[in-house]
Amino acid sequence: MINKVRTVSAVALTTVLLGLTACNDGEDAAPAQDSPSASAPASSDPGSKSPSADPSDDAAAPAGGDVAAPGTKFKIGDRAVLPFKYGTDKKGTVAVTVTAIEKGAEADMATFGDKAKGMTPYYIRMKVENVGGTDLSYASLRLRGKLEGGGPTGVILIGDLPGKCDSKTAPRDFTTKGASYETCSLSATKTDPIAVASFEEGDAYSASPVLWTS
């Protein structure tokens, strides 16, 4: 599997941008001009040049359960069937099961430099299954961390923490119904704990995310 970098989060007041200068593929919204920035060591992952995820509501029909409507809430451990589009030529239906939202240690953020001081990382672990049976090889899907109640964390992260939270792309054989892989999305906060995982891909889900809570 190939490590993959993704992240974005809305900011109410102050935004902190932390990133990999050589691995940002541009899918995430640009931070405000006055947002401070920092860099973690660049990755040599060739998958970082893959096309960005850009799901839409007209993805392939589900083949393993009804698609979750925007705004649906699940518990950690629940399986949600979702429409998914990656780049311009990969489209289908996936099932996402959030298996854990784990709190890391502040020391884990050292790779992001001084701007990460005072931040606590959280690791959103998930299983992704190919439900529609279409070719989604090398596609990348990530979830975003939210505070309890669904509020934003106030932190934008670009990167992952190798060995602790590895963001992975789908394997080469992620092309058939039932194929699956496991991955992790990294989030961080300086305030309240992260207690929610949010799926926000596509216009409908961006406005009304699917959420997993404990």
Coordinates of C-alpha atoms in Angstrom, one line a residue:
M1 CA 0.0 0.0 0.0
I2 CA 1.0 3.5 -0.6
N3 CA 1.1 6.2 2.0
K4 CA -1.1 9.1 1.1
V5 CA -1.5 12.6 2.4
R6 CA -4.8 14.5 2.8
T7 CA -6.4 16.9 5.2
V8 CA -8.8 19.9 5.7
S9 CA -10.9 21.4 8.4
A10 CA -13.0 24.5 8.8
V11 CA -11.7 27.2 11.1
A12 CA -13.9 29.5 13.2
L13 CA -11.3 31.9 14.6
T14 CA -7.6 30.9 14.3
T15 CA -6.2 28.5 11.8
V16 CA -2.9 26.7 12.1
L17 CA -1.5 25.1 9.0
L18 CA 0.9 22.3 9.3
G19 CA 2.1 20.5 6.2
L20 CA 4.4 18.5 4.0
T21 CA 5.8 20.9 1.5
A22 CA 6.5 18.3 -1.1
C23 CA 3.4 16.2 -0.8
N24 CA 0.4 18.6 -0.9
D25 CA -1.5 17.6 -4.0
G26 CA -3.8 20.7 -3.8
E27 CA -7.1 19.1 -3.0
D28 CA -7.7 20.9 0.2
A29 CA -9.0 24.4 0.6
A30 CA -6.3 27.1 0.8
P31 CA -5.8 28.6 4.3
A32 CA -6.3 32.3 5.0
Q33 CA -3.3 34.4 4.0
D34 CA -2.5 35.2 7.7
S35 CA -2.4 31.5 8.7
P36 CA 1.0 30.4 10.0
S37 CA 2.6 27.4 8.4
A38 CA 5.1 24.7 9.2
S39 CA 6.5 21.7 7.4
A40 CA 7.1 18.1 8.3
P41 CA 9.8 16.1 6.4
A42 CA 8.8 15.6 2.8
S43 CA 7.8 12.1 1.7
S44 CA 9.1 10.3 -1.4
D45 CA 5.8 8.5 -1.8
P46 CA 5.0 8.3 -5.6
G47 CA 1.3 8.0 -4.8
S48 CA 1.3 11.6 -3.7
K49 CA 0.9 12.6 -7.4
S50 CA -2.3 10.6 -7.8
P51 CA -5.4 12.6 -8.7
S52 CA -7.4 14.2 -5.9
A53 CA -10.6 12.7 -4.4
D54 CA -13.6 14.5 -5.6
P55 CA -16.7 12.4 -4.9
S56 CA -20.1 13.5 -6.3
D57 CA -23.7 12.5 -5.5
D58 CA -24.1 10.6 -8.8
A59 CA -21.6 7.8 -8.0
A60 CA -22.4 4.2 -8.9
A61 CA -25.4 2.6 -7.4
P62 CA -24.8 0.7 -4.1
A63 CA -24.3 -3.0 -4.2
G64 CA -24.1 -3.8 -0.5
G65 CA -26.7 -1.7 1.3
D66 CA -28.5 1.6 1.0
V67 CA -26.3 4.7 0.6
A68 CA -26.2 6.8 3.8
A69 CA -28.0 10.0 3.3
P70 CA -26.2 13.3 4.1
G71 CA -26.4 14.1 7.8
T72 CA -26.7 10.5 8.9
K73 CA -25.1 9.7 12.3
F74 CA -23.4 6.5 13.1
K75 CA -21.6 5.0 16.1
I76 CA -17.9 4.0 16.0
G77 CA -17.9 0.5 14.6
D78 CA -20.9 1.0 12.3
R79 CA -20.5 0.5 8.5
A80 CA -21.7 3.3 6.2
V81 CA -22.2 2.9 2.5
L82 CA -21.2 6.0 0.6
P83 CA -20.9 7.3 -3.0
F84 CA -17.3 7.9 -4.0
K85 CA -15.5 9.5 -6.9
Y86 CA -11.7 9.8 -7.2
G87 CA -10.1 12.1 -9.8
T88 CA -11.9 12.1 -13.2
D89 CA -12.2 8.5 -14.0
K90 CA -12.8 6.4 -10.9
K91 CA -16.3 6.3 -9.5
G92 CA -18.2 3.8 -7.4
T93 CA -19.6 3.0 -4.0
V94 CA -17.6 2.2 -0.8
A95 CA -18.4 1.1 2.7
V96 CA -16.5 2.9 5.5
T97 CA -16.3 1.5 9.0
V98 CA -14.7 3.8 11.6
T99 CA -13.0 1.3 14.0
A100 CA -11.5 3.9 16.5
I101 CA -10.7 7.5 17.2
E102 CA -7.5 7.3 19.3
K103 CA -5.8 10.0 21.2
G104 CA -2.1 10.4 20.6
A105 CA 0.6 12.2 22.6
E106 CA 1.6 15.8 22.0
A107 CA 5.2 14.6 21.5
D108 CA 4.0 12.7 18.4
M109 CA 3.5 16.1 16.7
A110 CA 7.2 17.0 16.9
T111 CA 7.7 16.2 13.2
F112 CA 5.5 19.2 12.4
G113 CA 7.8 21.6 14.2
D114 CA 7.2 24.5 16.6
K115 CA 3.8 25.4 15.2
A116 CA 2.5 22.1 16.5
K117 CA 3.4 22.8 20.2
G118 CA 0.4 22.4 22.4
M119 CA -1.5 20.3 19.8
T120 CA -2.8 16.8 20.6
P121 CA -3.1 14.4 17.6
Y122 CA -6.0 12.0 17.1
Y123 CA -5.9 9.0 14.9
I124 CA -9.1 8.1 13.0
R125 CA -8.8 4.4 12.0
M126 CA -11.1 2.9 9.4
K127 CA -11.7 0.1 7.1
V128 CA -12.7 0.9 3.5
E129 CA -14.5 -1.7 1.4
N130 CA -15.3 -1.7 -2.3
V131 CA -19.1 -2.2 -2.5
G132 CA -19.8 -1.4 -6.1
G133 CA -17.1 -3.6 -7.6
T134 CA -15.7 -0.8 -9.8
D135 CA -12.0 0.0 -10.3
L136 CA -10.9 2.2 -7.3
S137 CA -7.3 1.1 -7.2
Y138 CA -4.9 3.7 -5.7
A139 CA -7.9 5.9 -4.7
S140 CA -7.6 7.7 -1.4
L141 CA -10.3 8.5 1.1
R142 CA -10.0 10.4 4.3
L143 CA -12.2 11.4 7.2
R144 CA -12.0 14.6 9.2
G145 CA -11.9 15.0 12.9
K146 CA -14.4 17.1 14.7
L147 CA -14.9 18.2 18.3
E148 CA -17.8 16.7 20.3
G149 CA -21.0 18.1 18.8
G150 CA -19.4 18.4 15.4
G151 CA -17.5 21.7 15.8
P152 CA -14.2 22.3 13.9
T153 CA -10.9 21.6 15.5
G154 CA -9.3 25.0 14.4
V155 CA -6.4 23.1 12.9
I156 CA -5.5 22.2 9.3
L157 CA -3.1 19.3 8.9
I158 CA -1.3 18.2 5.8
G159 CA 0.6 15.0 6.4
D160 CA 0.5 11.9 8.5
L161 CA 2.6 10.3 11.3
P162 CA 4.4 7.2 9.9
G163 CA 4.1 4.3 12.3
K164 CA 1.3 6.0 14.3
C165 CA -1.2 7.1 11.7
D166 CA -0.5 6.1 8.1
S167 CA -2.8 7.5 5.5
K168 CA -2.9 4.9 2.7
T169 CA -4.3 4.6 -0.8
A170 CA -6.3 1.7 -1.9
P171 CA -4.2 -1.3 -3.1
R172 CA -3.8 -2.2 -6.8
D173 CA -6.4 -5.0 -6.5
F174 CA -9.1 -2.7 -5.0
T175 CA -11.2 -3.3 -8.1
T176 CA -13.7 -6.0 -7.1
K177 CA -16.7 -6.2 -4.8
G178 CA -15.6 -7.1 -1.3
A179 CA -12.0 -5.9 -1.6
S180 CA -10.9 -3.9 1.4
Y181 CA -8.1 -2.1 3.1
E182 CA -7.4 -0.2 6.3
T183 CA -6.1 3.3 6.7
C184 CA -5.9 6.2 9.1
S185 CA -6.7 9.9 9.0
L186 CA -4.8 12.3 11.2
S187 CA -6.4 15.2 13.0
A188 CA -5.3 17.5 15.9
T189 CA -6.6 20.0 18.3
K190 CA -5.4 22.6 20.8
T191 CA -8.7 22.7 22.6
D192 CA -11.4 20.1 23.4
P193 CA -10.9 16.4 22.5
I194 CA -11.7 15.2 19.0
A195 CA -14.7 12.8 19.3
V196 CA -16.3 12.7 15.8
A197 CA -15.2 11.4 12.4
S198 CA -16.7 13.2 9.5
F199 CA -17.2 12.2 5.8
E200 CA -17.5 15.4 3.8
E201 CA -16.7 14.4 0.2
G202 CA -19.1 15.7 -2.5
D203 CA -21.4 18.8 -2.4
A204 CA -24.2 17.2 -0.4
Y205 CA -21.9 15.7 2.2
S206 CA -19.8 18.8 2.5
A207 CA -23.0 20.7 3.5
S208 CA -24.3 17.9 5.7
P209 CA -21.5 15.4 6.6
V210 CA -22.0 11.8 7.6
L211 CA -20.7 11.5 11.2
W212 CA -19.4 8.7 13.5
T213 CA -19.4 9.3 17.2
S214 CA -18.6 7.1 20.3

